Coordinates of C-alpha atoms and ligand atoms in Angstrom, one line a residue:
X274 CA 20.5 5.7 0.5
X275 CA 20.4 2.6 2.7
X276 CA 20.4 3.2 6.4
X277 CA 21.9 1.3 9.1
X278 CA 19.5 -0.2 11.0
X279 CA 19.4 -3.1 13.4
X280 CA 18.0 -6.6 11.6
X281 CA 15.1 -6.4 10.4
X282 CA 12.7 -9.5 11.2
X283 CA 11.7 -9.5 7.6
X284 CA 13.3 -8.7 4.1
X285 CA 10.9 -8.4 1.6
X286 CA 7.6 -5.9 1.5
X287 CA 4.9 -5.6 -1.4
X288 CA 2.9 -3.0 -2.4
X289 CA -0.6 -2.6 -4.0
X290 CA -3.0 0.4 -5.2
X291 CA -6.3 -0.7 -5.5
X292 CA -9.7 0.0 -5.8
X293 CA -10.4 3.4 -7.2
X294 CA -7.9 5.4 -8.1
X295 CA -6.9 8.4 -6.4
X296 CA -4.7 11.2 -7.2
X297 CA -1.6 10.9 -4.7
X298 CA -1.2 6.8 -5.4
X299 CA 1.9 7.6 -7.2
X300 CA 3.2 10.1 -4.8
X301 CA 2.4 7.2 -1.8
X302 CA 3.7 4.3 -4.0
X303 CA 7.3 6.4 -4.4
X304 CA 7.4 6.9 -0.5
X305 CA 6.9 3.5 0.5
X306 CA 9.5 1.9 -2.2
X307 CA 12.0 4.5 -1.4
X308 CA 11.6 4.0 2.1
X309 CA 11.6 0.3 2.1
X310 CA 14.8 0.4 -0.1
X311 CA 16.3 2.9 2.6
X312 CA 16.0 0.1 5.3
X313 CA 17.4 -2.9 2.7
X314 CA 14.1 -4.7 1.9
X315 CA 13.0 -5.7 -1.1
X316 CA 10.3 -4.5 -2.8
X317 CA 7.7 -6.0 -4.9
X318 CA 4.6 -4.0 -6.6
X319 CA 1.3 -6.1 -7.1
X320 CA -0.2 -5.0 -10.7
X321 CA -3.7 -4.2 -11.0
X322 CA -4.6 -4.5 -7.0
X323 CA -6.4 -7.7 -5.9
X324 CA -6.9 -9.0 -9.4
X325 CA -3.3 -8.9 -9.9
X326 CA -2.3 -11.0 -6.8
X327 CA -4.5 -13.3 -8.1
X328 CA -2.2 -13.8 -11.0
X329 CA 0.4 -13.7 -9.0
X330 CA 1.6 -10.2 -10.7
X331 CA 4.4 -9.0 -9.1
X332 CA 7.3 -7.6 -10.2
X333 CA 10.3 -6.3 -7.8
X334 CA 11.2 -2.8 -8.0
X335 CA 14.0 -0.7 -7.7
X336 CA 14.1 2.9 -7.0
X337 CA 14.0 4.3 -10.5
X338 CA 10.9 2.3 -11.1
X339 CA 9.4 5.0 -8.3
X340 CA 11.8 7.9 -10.3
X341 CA 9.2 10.4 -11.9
X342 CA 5.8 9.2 -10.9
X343 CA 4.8 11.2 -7.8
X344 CA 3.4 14.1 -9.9
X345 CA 1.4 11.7 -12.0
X346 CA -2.6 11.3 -11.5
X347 CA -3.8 7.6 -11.4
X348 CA -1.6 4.9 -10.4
X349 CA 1.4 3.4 -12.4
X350 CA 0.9 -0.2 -10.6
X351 CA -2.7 0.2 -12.2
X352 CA -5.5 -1.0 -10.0
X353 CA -9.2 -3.1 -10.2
X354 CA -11.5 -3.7 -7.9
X355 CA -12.0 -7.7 -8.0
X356 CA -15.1 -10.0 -6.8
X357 CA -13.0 -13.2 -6.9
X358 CA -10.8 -11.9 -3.6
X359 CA -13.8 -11.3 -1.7
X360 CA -13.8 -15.7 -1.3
X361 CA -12.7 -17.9 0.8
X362 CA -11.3 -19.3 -2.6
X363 CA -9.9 -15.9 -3.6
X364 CA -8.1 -15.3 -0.7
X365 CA -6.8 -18.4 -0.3
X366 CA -5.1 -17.9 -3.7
X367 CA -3.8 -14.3 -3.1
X368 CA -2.3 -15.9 -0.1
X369 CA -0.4 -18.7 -1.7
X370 CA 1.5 -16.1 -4.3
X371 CA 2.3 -14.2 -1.3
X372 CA 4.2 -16.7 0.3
X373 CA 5.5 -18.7 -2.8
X374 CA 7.0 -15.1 -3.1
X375 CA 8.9 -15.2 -0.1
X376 CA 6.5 -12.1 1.0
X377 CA 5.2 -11.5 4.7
X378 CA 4.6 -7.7 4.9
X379 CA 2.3 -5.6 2.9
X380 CA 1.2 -1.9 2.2
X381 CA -2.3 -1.5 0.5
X382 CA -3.0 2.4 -0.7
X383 CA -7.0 2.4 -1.4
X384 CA -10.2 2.8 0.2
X385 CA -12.0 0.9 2.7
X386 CA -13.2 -1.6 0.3
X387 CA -9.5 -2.1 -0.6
X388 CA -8.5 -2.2 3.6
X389 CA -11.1 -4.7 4.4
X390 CA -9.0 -6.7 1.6
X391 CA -6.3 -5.9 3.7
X392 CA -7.7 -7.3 6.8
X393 CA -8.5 -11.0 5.7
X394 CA -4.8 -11.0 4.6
X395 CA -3.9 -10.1 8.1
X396 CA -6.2 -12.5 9.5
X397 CA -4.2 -14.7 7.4
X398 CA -0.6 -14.4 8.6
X399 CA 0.3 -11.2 6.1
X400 CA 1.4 -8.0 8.2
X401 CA -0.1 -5.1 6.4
X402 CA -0.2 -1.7 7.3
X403 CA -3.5 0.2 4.8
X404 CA -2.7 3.8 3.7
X405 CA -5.8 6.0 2.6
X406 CA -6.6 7.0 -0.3
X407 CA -9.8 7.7 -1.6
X408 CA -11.5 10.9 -3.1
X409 CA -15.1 10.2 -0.8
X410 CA -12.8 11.0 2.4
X411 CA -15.5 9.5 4.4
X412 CA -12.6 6.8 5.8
X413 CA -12.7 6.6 9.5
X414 CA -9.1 6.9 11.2
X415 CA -8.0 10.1 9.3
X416 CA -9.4 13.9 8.3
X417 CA -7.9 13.7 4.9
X418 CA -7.6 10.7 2.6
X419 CA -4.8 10.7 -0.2
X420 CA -6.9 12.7 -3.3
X421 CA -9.5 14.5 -1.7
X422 CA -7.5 17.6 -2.0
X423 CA -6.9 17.6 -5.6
X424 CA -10.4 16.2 -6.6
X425 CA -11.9 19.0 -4.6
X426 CA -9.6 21.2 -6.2
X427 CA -11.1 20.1 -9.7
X428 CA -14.7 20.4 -8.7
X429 CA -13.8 24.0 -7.6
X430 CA -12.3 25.0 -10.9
X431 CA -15.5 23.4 -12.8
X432 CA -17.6 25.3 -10.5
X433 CA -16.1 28.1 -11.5
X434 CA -16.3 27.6 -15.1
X435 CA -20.0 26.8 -15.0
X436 CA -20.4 30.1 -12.6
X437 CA -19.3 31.9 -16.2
X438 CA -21.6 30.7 -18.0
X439 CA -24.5 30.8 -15.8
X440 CA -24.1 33.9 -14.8
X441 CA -24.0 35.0 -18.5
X442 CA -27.5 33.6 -19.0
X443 CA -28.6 34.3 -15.9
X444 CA -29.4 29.8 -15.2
X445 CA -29.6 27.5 -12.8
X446 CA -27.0 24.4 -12.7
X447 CA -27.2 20.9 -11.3
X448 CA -24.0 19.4 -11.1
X449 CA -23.3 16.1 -9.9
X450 CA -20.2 14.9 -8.3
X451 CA -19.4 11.9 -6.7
X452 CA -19.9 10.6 -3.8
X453 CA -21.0 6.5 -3.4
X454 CA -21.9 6.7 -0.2
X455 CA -20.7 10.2 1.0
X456 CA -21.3 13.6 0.8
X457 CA -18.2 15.4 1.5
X458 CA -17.0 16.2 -1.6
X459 CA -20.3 18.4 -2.5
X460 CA -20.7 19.8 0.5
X461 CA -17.1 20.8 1.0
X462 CA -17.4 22.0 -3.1
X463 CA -20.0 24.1 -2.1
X464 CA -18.8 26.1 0.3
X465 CA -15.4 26.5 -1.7
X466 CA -17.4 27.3 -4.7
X467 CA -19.8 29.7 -3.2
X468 CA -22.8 27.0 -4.7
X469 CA -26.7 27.8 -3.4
X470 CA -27.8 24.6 -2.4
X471 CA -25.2 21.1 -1.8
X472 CA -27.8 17.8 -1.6
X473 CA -25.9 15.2 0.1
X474 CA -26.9 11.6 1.6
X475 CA -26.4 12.9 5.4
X476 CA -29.1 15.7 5.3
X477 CA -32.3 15.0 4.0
X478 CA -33.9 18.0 1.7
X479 CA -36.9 17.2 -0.5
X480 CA -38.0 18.9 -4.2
X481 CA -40.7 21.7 -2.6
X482 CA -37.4 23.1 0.1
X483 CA -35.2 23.5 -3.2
X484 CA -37.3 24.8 -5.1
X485 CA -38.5 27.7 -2.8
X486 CA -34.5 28.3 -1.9
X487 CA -34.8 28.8 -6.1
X488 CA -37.6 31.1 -5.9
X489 CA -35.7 33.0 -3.2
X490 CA -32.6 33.2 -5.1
X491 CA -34.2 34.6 -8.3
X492 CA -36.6 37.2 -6.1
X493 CA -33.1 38.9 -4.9
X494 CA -32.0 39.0 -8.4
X495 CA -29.2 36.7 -8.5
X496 CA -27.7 35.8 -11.6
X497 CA -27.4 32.1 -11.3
X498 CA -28.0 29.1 -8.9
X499 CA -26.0 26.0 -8.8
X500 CA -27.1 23.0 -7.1
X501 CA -24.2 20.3 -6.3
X502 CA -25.6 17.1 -6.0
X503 CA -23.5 14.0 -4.6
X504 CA -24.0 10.8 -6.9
X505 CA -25.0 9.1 -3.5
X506 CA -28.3 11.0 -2.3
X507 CA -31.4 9.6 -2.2
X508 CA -32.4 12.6 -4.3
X509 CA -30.7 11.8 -8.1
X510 CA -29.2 14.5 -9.8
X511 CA -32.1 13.9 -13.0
X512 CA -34.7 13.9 -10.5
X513 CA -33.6 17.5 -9.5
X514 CA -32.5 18.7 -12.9
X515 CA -36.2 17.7 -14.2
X516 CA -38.1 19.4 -11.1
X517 CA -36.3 22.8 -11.4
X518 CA -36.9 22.8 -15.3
X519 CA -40.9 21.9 -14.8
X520 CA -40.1 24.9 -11.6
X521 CA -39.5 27.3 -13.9
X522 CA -37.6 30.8 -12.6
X523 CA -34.3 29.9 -13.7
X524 CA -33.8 27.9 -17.1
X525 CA -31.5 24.9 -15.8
X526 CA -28.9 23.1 -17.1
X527 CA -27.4 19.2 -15.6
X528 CA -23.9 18.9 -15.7
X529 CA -22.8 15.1 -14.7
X530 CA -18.8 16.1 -13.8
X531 CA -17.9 11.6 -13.3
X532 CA -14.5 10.6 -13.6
X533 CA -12.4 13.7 -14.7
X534 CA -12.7 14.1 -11.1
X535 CA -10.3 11.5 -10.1
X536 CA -7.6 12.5 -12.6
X537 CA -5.1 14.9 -12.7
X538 CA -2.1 16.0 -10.7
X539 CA -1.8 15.5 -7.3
X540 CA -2.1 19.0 -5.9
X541 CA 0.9 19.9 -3.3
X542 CA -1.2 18.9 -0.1
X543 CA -1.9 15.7 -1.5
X544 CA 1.8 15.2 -2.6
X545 CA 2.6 16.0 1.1
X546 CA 0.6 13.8 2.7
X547 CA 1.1 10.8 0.7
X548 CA 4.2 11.2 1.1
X549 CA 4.1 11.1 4.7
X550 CA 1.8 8.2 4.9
X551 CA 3.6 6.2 2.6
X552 CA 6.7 6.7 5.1
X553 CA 4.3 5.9 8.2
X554 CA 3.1 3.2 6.9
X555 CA 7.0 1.6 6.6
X556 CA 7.6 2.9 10.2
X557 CA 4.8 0.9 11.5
X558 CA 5.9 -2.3 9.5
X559 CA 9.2 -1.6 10.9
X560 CA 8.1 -1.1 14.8
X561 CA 6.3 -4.5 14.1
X562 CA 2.9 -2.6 13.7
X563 CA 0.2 -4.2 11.4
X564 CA -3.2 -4.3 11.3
X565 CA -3.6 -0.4 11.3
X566 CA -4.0 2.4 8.7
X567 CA -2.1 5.2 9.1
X568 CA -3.5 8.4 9.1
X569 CA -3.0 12.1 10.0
X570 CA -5.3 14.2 12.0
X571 CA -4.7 17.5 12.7
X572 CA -0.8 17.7 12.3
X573 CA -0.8 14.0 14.2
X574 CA -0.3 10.9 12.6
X575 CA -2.5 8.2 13.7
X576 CA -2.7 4.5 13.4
X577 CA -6.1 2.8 13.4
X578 CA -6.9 -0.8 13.6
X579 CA -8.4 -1.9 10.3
X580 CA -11.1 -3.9 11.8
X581 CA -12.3 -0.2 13.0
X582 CA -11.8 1.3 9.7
X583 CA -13.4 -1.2 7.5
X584 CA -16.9 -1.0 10.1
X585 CA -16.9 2.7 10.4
X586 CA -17.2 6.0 8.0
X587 CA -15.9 8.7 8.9
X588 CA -19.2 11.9 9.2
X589 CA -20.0 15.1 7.5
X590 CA -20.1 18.2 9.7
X591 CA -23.4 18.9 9.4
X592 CA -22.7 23.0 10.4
X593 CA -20.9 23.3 7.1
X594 CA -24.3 23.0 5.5
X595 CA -26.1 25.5 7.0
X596 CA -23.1 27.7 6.7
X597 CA -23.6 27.4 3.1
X598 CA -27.5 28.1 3.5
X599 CA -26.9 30.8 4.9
X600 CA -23.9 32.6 3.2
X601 CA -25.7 32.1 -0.1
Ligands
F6P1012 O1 -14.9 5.4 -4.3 C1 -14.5 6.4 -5.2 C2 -15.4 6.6 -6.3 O2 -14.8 7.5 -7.2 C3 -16.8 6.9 -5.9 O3 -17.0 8.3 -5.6 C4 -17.6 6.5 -7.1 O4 -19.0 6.2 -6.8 C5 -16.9 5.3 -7.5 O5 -15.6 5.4 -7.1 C6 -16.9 5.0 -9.0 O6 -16.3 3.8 -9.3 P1 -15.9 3.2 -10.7 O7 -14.5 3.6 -10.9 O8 -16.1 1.8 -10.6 O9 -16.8 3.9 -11.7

């Protein structure tokens, strides 16, 4: 459907996933194209993020290329994280496809690596609006990135699994997840997954506190003890694996969970919301807002200047871990 809306002071938009994928892209990617054909633009995709612009991949899209994507993990544009962007040189390159491409507006759905991208384009003349998506969640600007959801819907059901099993022999578990510089998704895991201890790069927590929490656990007779650990602590997932082994109590296993945790389904909460960015996102570019990522907070949407997001991260709530201390 194409609405009637007054003249737009621009006709064509592109579009880019990029940096790591997250489960949602597809979902956002449909909102945005749909929308952008609902107000008459048209609409390019950029291949393979930043590295595609650089090659001047782009291909204009229609509204069945967004037909039957938005339950689909991973992202159909494909995505890359590139070092070449990152220069002067880079940039200046992205920019001249852009406008040998008739293109002045742009939606970026990634991380902040991916927004900071963003920025230098908007330094550079290109309106662009960044939508979140990233499974760390630790983006400033909104409580929920696109694919935290269904990521920490996987880690639950893994959890669970590995609960089967270590229960059955009565073991202990270190699992890592990821996390580069964030520990949200173990901490948040943890609780969901009833897990002993979560080690995370916001709380510190050395090899002696664990393994007297392990000691404790096995004294009250429980029949296993799993350790999340997020791939960005200062203390490695190895590192702990090996101390509770040479610790004895509970025969340990290491599970390393990596990158089936980005993949899958986006679950209904994340279909929601990227669908509702995606839109924002269009409605900013269309009130003649750039510069911003939308986000939602609460039941709010918000918009928040990139040059905030790219130099901020968004915090752990620290009470969630001593609610899983003590629940345990
Ligand atoms: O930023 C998302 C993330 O999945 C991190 O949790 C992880 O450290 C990183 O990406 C892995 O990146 P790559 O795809 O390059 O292995």
């Amino acid at each position: 459907m194409v609405l009637k809306v007054r003249k737009l002071p621009f006709s064509r938009l592109a579009v880019m996933t990029s940096g790591g994928d997250a489960p949602g892209m597809n979902t956002a990617l449909r909102a945005v194209v749909r929308a952008g054909l609902s107000y008459g633009l048209e609409v390019y995709g950029i291949e393979r993020g930043y590295s595609g612009l650089l090659k001047g991949e782009l291909r204009l899209l229609k509204s069945h290329d967004a037909g039957n994507i938005m339950q689909r993990g991973g992202t159909v544009l494909g995505t890359a994280r590139s070092e070449k962007f990152k220069t002067e040189e880079g940039q200046a390159e992205a920019l001249a496809h852009l406008q040998g491409a008739g293109i002045t507006h742009m939606v970026i759905i990634g991380g902040n690596g991916s927004l900071a991208g963003g920025l230098e384009l908007q330094n550079k003349g290109i309106e662009v609006v960044g939508v979140p998506a990233s499974i760390d969640n630790d983006m400033y600007g909104t409580s929920m990135a696109i694919g935290v959801d269904t990521c920490l819907n996987t880690i639950v059901e893994v959890i669970d699994k590995i609960k089967d099993t270590a229960s059955s022999h009565q073991r202990a578990f270190v699992v890592e997840v990821m996390g580069r510089h964030s520990g949200y998704l173990a901490l948040m895991s943890a609780m969901a997954s009833g897990a002993e201890v979560a080690v995370i790069p916001e709380v510190k927590i050395t090899l002696g506190e664990m393994a007297l929490k392990m000691k404790a656990a096995f004294d009250r007779g429980k029949s296993h003890f799993i350790v999340l650990v997020a791939e960005g602590a200062a203390l490695k997932s190895q590192q702990v694996y090996q101390y509770l082994c040479e610790v004895g109590h509970f025969e340990t296993r290491l599970t390393i969970m990596g990158h089936l945790q980005r993949g899958g389904s986006p679950s209904a909460y994340d279909r929601i919301l990227a669908t509702q960015l995606g839109n924002e996102a269009l409605e900013c570019l269309i009130e003649g807002v750039s510069g911003v990522m939308v986000g939602k907070k609460g039941e709010v949407f918000t918009r928040t200047p990139l040059e905030q997001v790219v130099k901020r991260t968004s915090a752990v709530n620290k009470k969630v871990y001593e609610l899983i201390a003590r629940l345990s």
